[in-house]
Amino acid sequence: MNKKEIIEIFKEKFPEFKFLIDEPMKNHTSFKIGGPADILFIPRNIEQISKVLTLCKELDIDYFIMGNGSNLLVSDKGIRGVVIKISENLSDVRVEGNKIIAQSGILLSKLSRIALKHSLTGLEFASGIPGSLGGAITMNAGAYGGEMKDIVTLVRCIGGNGEIIEFTNEQMEFGYRSSIIDERELIVIEVEMELKKGNYEDIKSYMDELTQKRITKQPLNLPSAGSTFKRPKGYYAGKLIEDAGLKGLRFGDAQVSEKHSGFIVNLGNATCNDVLNLIKVIQKTVRDKFGVELKTEVKIIGEK
């Protein structure tokens, strides 16, 4: 089935849904890189996700689930099939005592501010992570000694047949930047988190301190996808890259950040190929000099 036929079917089946055709993915990623998605779908509710997912399965159409796009490197050719973007349309949140129950489209920065408002501690580490809750659960996002697995009690997902499945913290099999979500092709829709009662001023002070650390150490003024590489056991990726003499190295407009070598930044018009070439050189140089294999933390997707 070609792109034109898929688009016609989607328009006919779901005339009221919001679809963007041939939408440049650079408009939807923090890296500001990526070619067009055949169809970008932004659901308004969980029922819409289930309907589109069911149709994709029935017709054997490729689909990809994304959140805020803060950890993605999309190919220059773009993405074939359907991209389902779970964003602010699915960001409802409620607070019940020490518990926060939130839909997966909410940004972590917003979620941490809600926790602060209710004097709940435990989410401070996430206040500067640019992603959405769904993406953070999928990769067990973490920073400054905290991880999502530390606070999550229950995760609700859409399964392969459109059914709702619940997973406890233990069933999620959280690891370093991993969970069962990708492996089982699940879609996170809602998360329950348990925090602790704290002091508003103490929580705010810690969040401010972490914000200051990020501003000082990370290249927040340029598009990137955060840390490019996972932390190798016993090492720090950024230090290895800097010690290998690669700080500032660039291919086209993709550059190893001069502020933090663990980040690759987009100086303006970087392509996916620029970034991939830079990643290969970094991996080879670090492997040759230190015998350490750097694995990408950024998720590389799209047509090759």
mmCIF file of C-alpha atoms in Angstrom:
data_model
loop_
_atom_site.group_PDB
_atom_site.id
_atom_site.type_symbol
_atom_site.label_atom_id
_atom_site.label_comp_id
_atom_site.label_asym_id
_atom_site.label_seq_id
_atom_site.Cartn_x
_atom_site.Cartn_y
_atom_site.Cartn_z
ATOM 1 C CA MET A 1 0.000 0.000 0.000
ATOM 2 C CA ASN A 2 1.491 3.354 -1.029
ATOM 3 C CA LYS A 3 1.446 6.632 0.882
ATOM 4 C CA LYS A 4 -1.416 8.109 -1.150
ATOM 5 C CA GLU A 5 -3.655 5.106 -0.448
ATOM 6 C CA ILE A 6 -2.860 5.213 3.293
ATOM 7 C CA ILE A 7 -3.681 8.925 3.476
ATOM 8 C CA GLU A 8 -7.010 8.398 1.666
ATOM 9 C CA ILE A 9 -7.974 5.590 4.053
ATOM 10 C CA PHE A 10 -7.128 7.691 7.108
ATOM 11 C CA LYS A 11 -9.066 10.688 5.826
ATOM 12 C CA GLU A 12 -12.083 8.518 5.054
ATOM 13 C CA LYS A 13 -12.035 6.579 8.354
ATOM 14 C CA PHE A 14 -11.219 9.496 10.641
ATOM 15 C CA PRO A 15 -12.408 12.765 9.051
ATOM 16 C CA GLU A 16 -12.476 14.547 12.437
ATOM 17 C CA PHE A 17 -8.926 13.594 13.479
ATOM 18 C CA LYS A 18 -5.961 15.981 13.224
ATOM 19 C CA PHE A 19 -3.479 14.689 10.639
ATOM 20 C CA LEU A 20 -0.483 16.494 9.202
ATOM 21 C CA ILE A 21 0.727 15.187 5.817
ATOM 22 C CA ASP A 22 4.447 15.201 4.878
ATOM 23 C CA GLU A 23 5.162 17.035 8.115
ATOM 24 C CA PRO A 24 8.869 17.943 8.624
ATOM 25 C CA MET A 25 10.033 16.125 11.759
ATOM 26 C CA LYS A 26 12.556 18.883 12.448
ATOM 27 C CA ASN A 27 9.525 20.848 13.682
ATOM 28 C CA HIS A 28 8.861 18.185 16.316
ATOM 29 C CA THR A 29 12.300 17.334 17.720
ATOM 30 C CA SER A 30 14.571 19.262 20.082
ATOM 31 C CA PHE A 31 17.468 18.553 17.673
ATOM 32 C CA LYS A 32 15.595 20.484 14.924
ATOM 33 C CA ILE A 33 16.595 17.718 12.503
ATOM 34 C CA GLY A 34 14.513 15.307 10.423
ATOM 35 C CA GLY A 35 12.748 14.848 7.094
ATOM 36 C CA PRO A 36 8.995 14.472 6.539
ATOM 37 C CA ALA A 37 6.679 11.984 8.222
ATOM 38 C CA ASP A 38 4.084 10.581 5.794
ATOM 39 C CA ILE A 39 1.361 11.173 8.384
ATOM 40 C CA LEU A 40 1.793 12.871 11.757
ATOM 41 C CA PHE A 41 -1.207 12.270 14.015
ATOM 42 C CA ILE A 42 -1.794 14.282 17.202
ATOM 43 C CA PRO A 43 -4.519 12.478 19.206
ATOM 44 C CA ARG A 44 -6.943 14.367 21.406
ATOM 45 C CA ASN A 45 -7.733 11.394 23.646
ATOM 46 C CA ILE A 46 -6.881 7.761 24.377
ATOM 47 C CA GLU A 47 -9.770 6.452 22.265
ATOM 48 C CA GLN A 48 -8.294 8.114 19.167
ATOM 49 C CA ILE A 49 -4.931 6.440 19.808
ATOM 50 C CA SER A 50 -6.617 3.029 20.062
ATOM 51 C CA LYS A 51 -8.556 3.552 16.816
ATOM 52 C CA VAL A 52 -5.505 4.627 14.802
ATOM 53 C CA LEU A 53 -3.378 1.869 16.308
ATOM 54 C CA THR A 54 -6.010 -0.761 15.432
ATOM 55 C CA LEU A 55 -6.189 0.466 11.833
ATOM 56 C CA CYS A 56 -2.380 0.433 11.492
ATOM 57 C CA LYS A 57 -2.332 -3.173 12.719
ATOM 58 C CA GLU A 58 -5.196 -4.240 10.428
ATOM 59 C CA LEU A 59 -3.572 -2.749 7.326
ATOM 60 C CA ASP A 60 0.013 -3.562 8.364
ATOM 61 C CA ILE A 61 1.008 0.132 8.315
ATOM 62 C CA ASP A 62 4.238 1.082 10.090
ATOM 63 C CA TYR A 63 3.751 3.408 13.045
ATOM 64 C CA PHE A 64 5.963 5.166 15.567
ATOM 65 C CA ILE A 65 4.994 6.643 18.949
ATOM 66 C CA MET A 66 6.684 9.850 20.074
ATOM 67 C CA GLY A 67 6.391 12.319 22.917
ATOM 68 C CA ASN A 68 8.127 15.681 23.022
ATOM 69 C CA GLY A 69 10.860 14.564 20.604
ATOM 70 C CA SER A 70 13.643 15.515 23.010
ATOM 71 C CA ASN A 71 15.613 12.284 22.598
ATOM 72 C CA LEU A 72 15.160 11.647 18.863
ATOM 73 C CA LEU A 73 17.403 11.877 15.837
ATOM 74 C CA VAL A 74 15.210 11.509 12.746
ATOM 75 C CA SER A 75 16.724 10.595 9.379
ATOM 76 C CA ASP A 76 16.922 13.167 6.591
ATOM 77 C CA LYS A 77 14.533 11.023 4.513
ATOM 78 C CA GLY A 78 11.950 11.179 7.287
ATOM 79 C CA ILE A 79 9.577 8.482 8.552
ATOM 80 C CA ARG A 80 7.355 6.237 6.467
ATOM 81 C CA GLY A 81 3.917 5.355 7.788
ATOM 82 C CA VAL A 82 2.257 7.049 10.743
ATOM 83 C CA VAL A 83 3.816 8.996 13.610
ATOM 84 C CA ILE A 84 1.559 9.284 16.670
ATOM 85 C CA LYS A 85 2.604 12.282 18.756
ATOM 86 C CA ILE A 86 1.397 12.191 22.340
ATOM 87 C CA SER A 87 1.709 15.739 23.615
ATOM 88 C CA GLU A 88 -0.161 18.475 25.481
ATOM 89 C CA ASN A 89 -3.566 17.132 24.357
ATOM 90 C CA LEU A 90 -2.962 14.267 26.783
ATOM 91 C CA SER A 91 -1.562 16.063 29.814
ATOM 92 C CA ASP A 92 -4.285 15.858 32.477
ATOM 93 C CA VAL A 93 -2.979 15.558 36.029
ATOM 94 C CA ARG A 94 -4.455 15.125 39.483
ATOM 95 C CA VAL A 95 -2.913 15.069 42.948
ATOM 96 C CA GLU A 96 -4.250 12.725 45.639
ATOM 97 C CA GLY A 97 -2.346 13.127 48.899
ATOM 98 C CA ASN A 98 1.252 12.093 48.171
ATOM 99 C CA LYS A 99 0.294 10.618 44.796
ATOM 100 C CA ILE A 100 0.353 12.290 41.398
ATOM 101 C CA ILE A 101 -1.577 10.647 38.552
ATOM 102 C CA ALA A 102 -0.726 12.161 35.154
ATOM 103 C CA GLN A 103 -1.298 11.463 31.479
ATOM 104 C CA SER A 104 1.800 10.702 29.449
ATOM 105 C CA GLY A 105 1.808 13.854 27.306
ATOM 106 C CA ILE A 106 2.608 16.198 30.191
ATOM 107 C CA LEU A 107 6.088 17.731 30.220
ATOM 108 C CA LEU A 108 8.330 16.734 33.128
ATOM 109 C CA SER A 109 9.096 20.399 33.788
ATOM 110 C CA LYS A 110 5.373 21.119 34.277
ATOM 111 C CA LEU A 111 4.914 17.980 36.377
ATOM 112 C CA SER A 112 7.764 18.936 38.711
ATOM 113 C CA ARG A 113 6.230 22.395 39.190
ATOM 114 C CA ILE A 114 2.915 20.758 40.170
ATOM 115 C CA ALA A 115 4.781 18.596 42.701
ATOM 116 C CA LEU A 116 6.443 21.745 44.075
ATOM 117 C CA LYS A 117 3.080 23.538 44.358
ATOM 118 C CA HIS A 118 1.831 20.681 46.559
ATOM 119 C CA SER A 119 5.114 20.531 48.551
ATOM 120 C CA LEU A 120 5.846 17.016 47.290
ATOM 121 C CA THR A 121 9.474 15.936 47.057
ATOM 122 C CA GLY A 122 11.068 13.264 44.862
ATOM 123 C CA LEU A 123 10.588 14.733 41.396
ATOM 124 C CA GLU A 124 13.130 17.557 41.617
ATOM 125 C CA PHE A 125 15.674 15.656 39.496
ATOM 126 C CA ALA A 126 13.275 15.797 36.532
ATOM 127 C CA SER A 127 12.582 19.530 36.647
ATOM 128 C CA GLY A 128 15.061 20.311 33.856
ATOM 129 C CA ILE A 129 14.586 17.218 31.694
ATOM 130 C CA PRO A 130 12.947 18.516 28.479
ATOM 131 C CA GLY A 131 10.894 15.402 27.661
ATOM 132 C CA SER A 132 7.350 14.251 28.298
ATOM 133 C CA LEU A 133 6.300 11.797 31.000
ATOM 134 C CA GLY A 134 5.664 8.976 28.500
ATOM 135 C CA GLY A 135 9.140 9.242 27.031
ATOM 136 C CA ALA A 136 10.666 9.477 30.506
ATOM 137 C CA ILE A 137 8.955 6.240 31.545
ATOM 138 C CA THR A 138 9.959 4.456 28.327
ATOM 139 C CA MET A 139 13.660 5.144 28.891
ATOM 140 C CA ASN A 140 13.621 5.441 32.698
ATOM 141 C CA ALA A 141 14.919 8.987 32.420
ATOM 142 C CA GLY A 142 17.129 10.262 35.182
ATOM 143 C CA ALA A 143 19.449 13.040 36.290
ATOM 144 C CA TYR A 144 21.425 14.088 39.362
ATOM 145 C CA GLY A 145 20.992 10.762 41.152
ATOM 146 C CA GLY A 146 17.249 10.351 40.563
ATOM 147 C CA GLU A 147 15.365 8.149 38.089
ATOM 148 C CA MET A 148 11.710 7.628 37.184
ATOM 149 C CA LYS A 149 11.808 4.124 38.670
ATOM 150 C CA ASP A 150 12.319 5.692 42.111
ATOM 151 C CA ILE A 151 8.841 7.253 42.170
ATOM 152 C CA VAL A 152 6.605 5.242 39.792
ATOM 153 C CA THR A 153 4.008 2.911 41.320
ATOM 154 C CA LEU A 154 1.787 2.103 38.329
ATOM 155 C CA VAL A 155 1.955 2.574 34.542
ATOM 156 C CA ARG A 156 -1.104 2.280 32.273
ATOM 157 C CA CYS A 157 -0.438 1.404 28.653
ATOM 158 C CA ILE A 158 -2.221 0.588 25.424
ATOM 159 C CA GLY A 159 -1.240 -2.898 24.283
ATOM 160 C CA GLY A 160 -0.857 -4.285 20.770
ATOM 161 C CA ASN A 161 -4.589 -4.943 20.347
ATOM 162 C CA GLY A 162 -5.719 -1.585 21.690
ATOM 163 C CA GLU A 163 -6.393 -2.946 25.188
ATOM 164 C CA ILE A 164 -5.446 -1.097 28.396
ATOM 165 C CA ILE A 165 -2.814 -2.912 30.490
ATOM 166 C CA GLU A 166 -1.453 -1.917 33.907
ATOM 167 C CA PHE A 167 2.097 -2.562 35.112
ATOM 168 C CA THR A 168 3.526 -2.236 38.606
ATOM 169 C CA ASN A 169 6.971 -0.742 39.141
ATOM 170 C CA GLU A 170 8.497 -4.237 39.328
ATOM 171 C CA GLN A 171 6.713 -5.418 36.162
ATOM 172 C CA MET A 172 8.138 -2.427 34.248
ATOM 173 C CA GLU A 173 11.634 -3.969 34.548
ATOM 174 C CA PHE A 174 13.263 -0.545 34.770
ATOM 175 C CA GLY A 175 16.984 -0.561 33.979
ATOM 176 C CA TYR A 176 19.555 2.053 33.011
ATOM 177 C CA ARG A 177 17.694 4.071 30.347
ATOM 178 C CA SER A 178 15.364 1.159 29.649
ATOM 179 C CA SER A 179 12.013 -0.483 30.459
ATOM 180 C CA ILE A 180 9.688 -3.022 28.850
ATOM 181 C CA ILE A 181 7.839 -0.355 26.830
ATOM 182 C CA ASP A 182 9.858 -0.495 23.590
ATOM 183 C CA GLU A 183 10.453 -4.223 23.767
ATOM 184 C CA ARG A 184 6.726 -4.998 24.053
ATOM 185 C CA GLU A 185 5.622 -2.145 21.765
ATOM 186 C CA LEU A 186 3.415 -0.554 24.406
ATOM 187 C CA ILE A 187 2.110 3.004 24.527
ATOM 188 C CA VAL A 188 2.263 4.760 27.895
ATOM 189 C CA ILE A 189 -0.948 6.683 28.554
ATOM 190 C CA GLU A 190 -1.026 7.338 32.308
ATOM 191 C CA VAL A 191 1.402 7.085 35.215
ATOM 192 C CA GLU A 192 0.922 6.977 38.973
ATOM 193 C CA MET A 193 3.785 8.307 41.075
ATOM 194 C CA GLU A 194 4.246 8.337 44.832
ATOM 195 C CA LEU A 195 6.224 11.211 46.324
ATOM 196 C CA LYS A 196 6.875 12.351 49.889
ATOM 197 C CA LYS A 197 5.606 15.381 51.750
ATOM 198 C CA GLY A 198 8.343 17.981 51.956
ATOM 199 C CA ASN A 199 8.998 21.623 52.633
ATOM 200 C CA TYR A 200 8.086 23.987 49.765
ATOM 201 C CA GLU A 201 11.120 26.249 50.206
ATOM 202 C CA ASP A 202 13.540 23.298 50.422
ATOM 203 C CA ILE A 203 12.093 21.719 47.261
ATOM 204 C CA LYS A 204 12.203 25.030 45.384
ATOM 205 C CA SER A 205 15.761 25.687 46.519
ATOM 206 C CA TYR A 206 16.914 22.262 45.275
ATOM 207 C CA MET A 207 15.137 22.734 41.931
ATOM 208 C CA ASP A 208 16.784 26.162 41.536
ATOM 209 C CA GLU A 209 20.177 24.624 42.354
ATOM 210 C CA LEU A 210 19.746 21.915 39.685
ATOM 211 C CA THR A 211 18.567 24.522 37.148
ATOM 212 C CA GLN A 212 21.703 26.554 37.808
ATOM 213 C CA LYS A 213 23.886 23.458 37.329
ATOM 214 C CA ARG A 214 22.257 22.755 33.960
ATOM 215 C CA ILE A 215 22.624 26.352 32.773
ATOM 216 C CA THR A 216 26.289 26.361 33.801
ATOM 217 C CA LYS A 217 27.261 22.956 32.411
ATOM 218 C CA GLN A 218 24.948 22.143 29.502
ATOM 219 C CA PRO A 219 24.623 23.788 26.052
ATOM 220 C CA LEU A 220 20.974 24.768 26.507
ATOM 221 C CA ASN A 221 21.263 27.616 23.980
ATOM 222 C CA LEU A 222 21.614 25.224 21.001
ATOM 223 C CA PRO A 223 19.345 22.450 19.665
ATOM 224 C CA SER A 224 20.386 18.975 20.831
ATOM 225 C CA ALA A 225 18.894 15.693 21.998
ATOM 226 C CA GLY A 226 20.480 15.844 25.439
ATOM 227 C CA SER A 227 23.222 13.353 26.269
ATOM 228 C CA THR A 228 24.217 11.664 23.012
ATOM 229 C CA PHE A 229 25.684 8.556 24.648
ATOM 230 C CA LYS A 230 24.787 6.314 27.563
ATOM 231 C CA ARG A 231 27.188 6.382 30.466
ATOM 232 C CA PRO A 232 29.640 3.472 30.099
ATOM 233 C CA LYS A 233 30.225 1.499 33.295
ATOM 234 C CA GLY A 234 32.994 3.095 35.318
ATOM 235 C CA TYR A 235 33.317 6.139 33.033
ATOM 236 C CA TYR A 236 31.601 9.342 31.922
ATOM 237 C CA ALA A 237 30.983 9.649 28.180
ATOM 238 C CA GLY A 238 31.627 13.402 28.135
ATOM 239 C CA LYS A 239 35.009 13.067 29.851
ATOM 240 C CA LEU A 240 36.118 10.256 27.520
ATOM 241 C CA ILE A 241 35.176 12.351 24.487
ATOM 242 C CA GLU A 242 36.961 15.421 25.858
ATOM 243 C CA ASP A 243 40.055 13.397 26.831
ATOM 244 C CA ALA A 244 40.110 11.983 23.294
ATOM 245 C CA GLY A 245 40.552 15.557 22.036
ATOM 246 C CA LEU A 246 37.168 15.719 20.305
ATOM 247 C CA LYS A 247 35.612 18.753 22.008
ATOM 248 C CA GLY A 248 34.468 21.189 19.304
ATOM 249 C CA LEU A 249 34.824 18.645 16.456
ATOM 250 C CA ARG A 250 32.200 19.197 13.767
ATOM 251 C CA PHE A 251 30.714 17.709 10.631
ATOM 252 C CA GLY A 252 28.688 20.298 8.747
ATOM 253 C CA ASP A 253 26.606 22.032 11.397
ATOM 254 C CA ALA A 254 26.769 19.127 13.880
ATOM 255 C CA GLN A 255 29.337 19.762 16.606
ATOM 256 C CA VAL A 256 30.606 18.166 19.805
ATOM 257 C CA SER A 257 29.555 20.876 22.239
ATOM 258 C CA GLU A 258 32.344 23.132 23.447
ATOM 259 C CA LYS A 259 30.478 23.454 26.741
ATOM 260 C CA HIS A 260 29.853 19.747 27.444
ATOM 261 C CA SER A 261 31.440 17.035 25.288
ATOM 262 C CA GLY A 262 28.644 14.579 26.074
ATOM 263 C CA PHE A 263 26.297 16.641 23.870
ATOM 264 C CA ILE A 264 26.200 16.944 20.090
ATOM 265 C CA VAL A 265 24.601 20.252 19.125
ATOM 266 C CA ASN A 266 23.017 21.635 15.961
ATOM 267 C CA LEU A 267 24.736 24.894 15.015
ATOM 268 C CA GLY A 268 21.961 25.798 12.577
ATOM 269 C CA ASN A 269 21.398 23.484 9.642
ATOM 270 C CA ALA A 270 22.820 20.135 10.765
ATOM 271 C CA THR A 271 21.523 17.057 8.972
ATOM 272 C CA CYS A 272 20.995 13.610 10.417
ATOM 273 C CA ASN A 273 23.968 12.420 8.341
ATOM 274 C CA ASP A 274 26.182 15.123 9.883
ATOM 275 C CA VAL A 275 25.290 13.846 13.358
ATOM 276 C CA LEU A 276 25.701 10.167 12.412
ATOM 277 C CA ASN A 277 29.158 10.844 10.923
ATOM 278 C CA LEU A 278 30.168 12.647 14.093
ATOM 279 C CA ILE A 279 28.843 9.799 16.264
ATOM 280 C CA LYS A 280 30.889 7.241 14.263
ATOM 281 C CA VAL A 281 34.117 9.247 14.622
ATOM 282 C CA ILE A 282 33.526 9.712 18.368
ATOM 283 C CA GLN A 283 32.817 5.998 18.897
ATOM 284 C CA LYS A 284 35.886 4.888 16.903
ATOM 285 C CA THR A 285 38.249 7.384 18.530
ATOM 286 C CA VAL A 286 37.123 6.561 22.077
ATOM 287 C CA ARG A 287 37.284 2.824 21.331
ATOM 288 C CA ASP A 288 40.804 3.124 19.853
ATOM 289 C CA LYS A 289 42.146 5.349 22.637
ATOM 290 C CA PHE A 290 40.475 3.904 25.716
ATOM 291 C CA GLY A 291 38.969 0.559 24.674
ATOM 292 C CA VAL A 292 35.509 1.764 25.701
ATOM 293 C CA GLU A 293 32.415 1.212 23.550
ATOM 294 C CA LEU A 294 30.063 4.215 23.560
ATOM 295 C CA LYS A 295 26.413 3.349 22.948
ATOM 296 C CA THR A 296 23.956 6.000 21.827
ATOM 297 C CA GLU A 297 21.336 7.235 24.259
ATOM 298 C CA VAL A 298 19.663 9.307 21.552
ATOM 299 C CA LYS A 299 17.123 7.222 19.606
ATOM 300 C CA ILE A 300 17.879 7.116 15.861
ATOM 301 C CA ILE A 301 14.774 6.537 13.731
ATOM 302 C CA GLY A 302 13.391 6.912 10.218
ATOM 303 C CA GLU A 303 14.118 5.748 6.675
ATOM 304 C CA LYS A 304 17.792 5.032 6.038
#
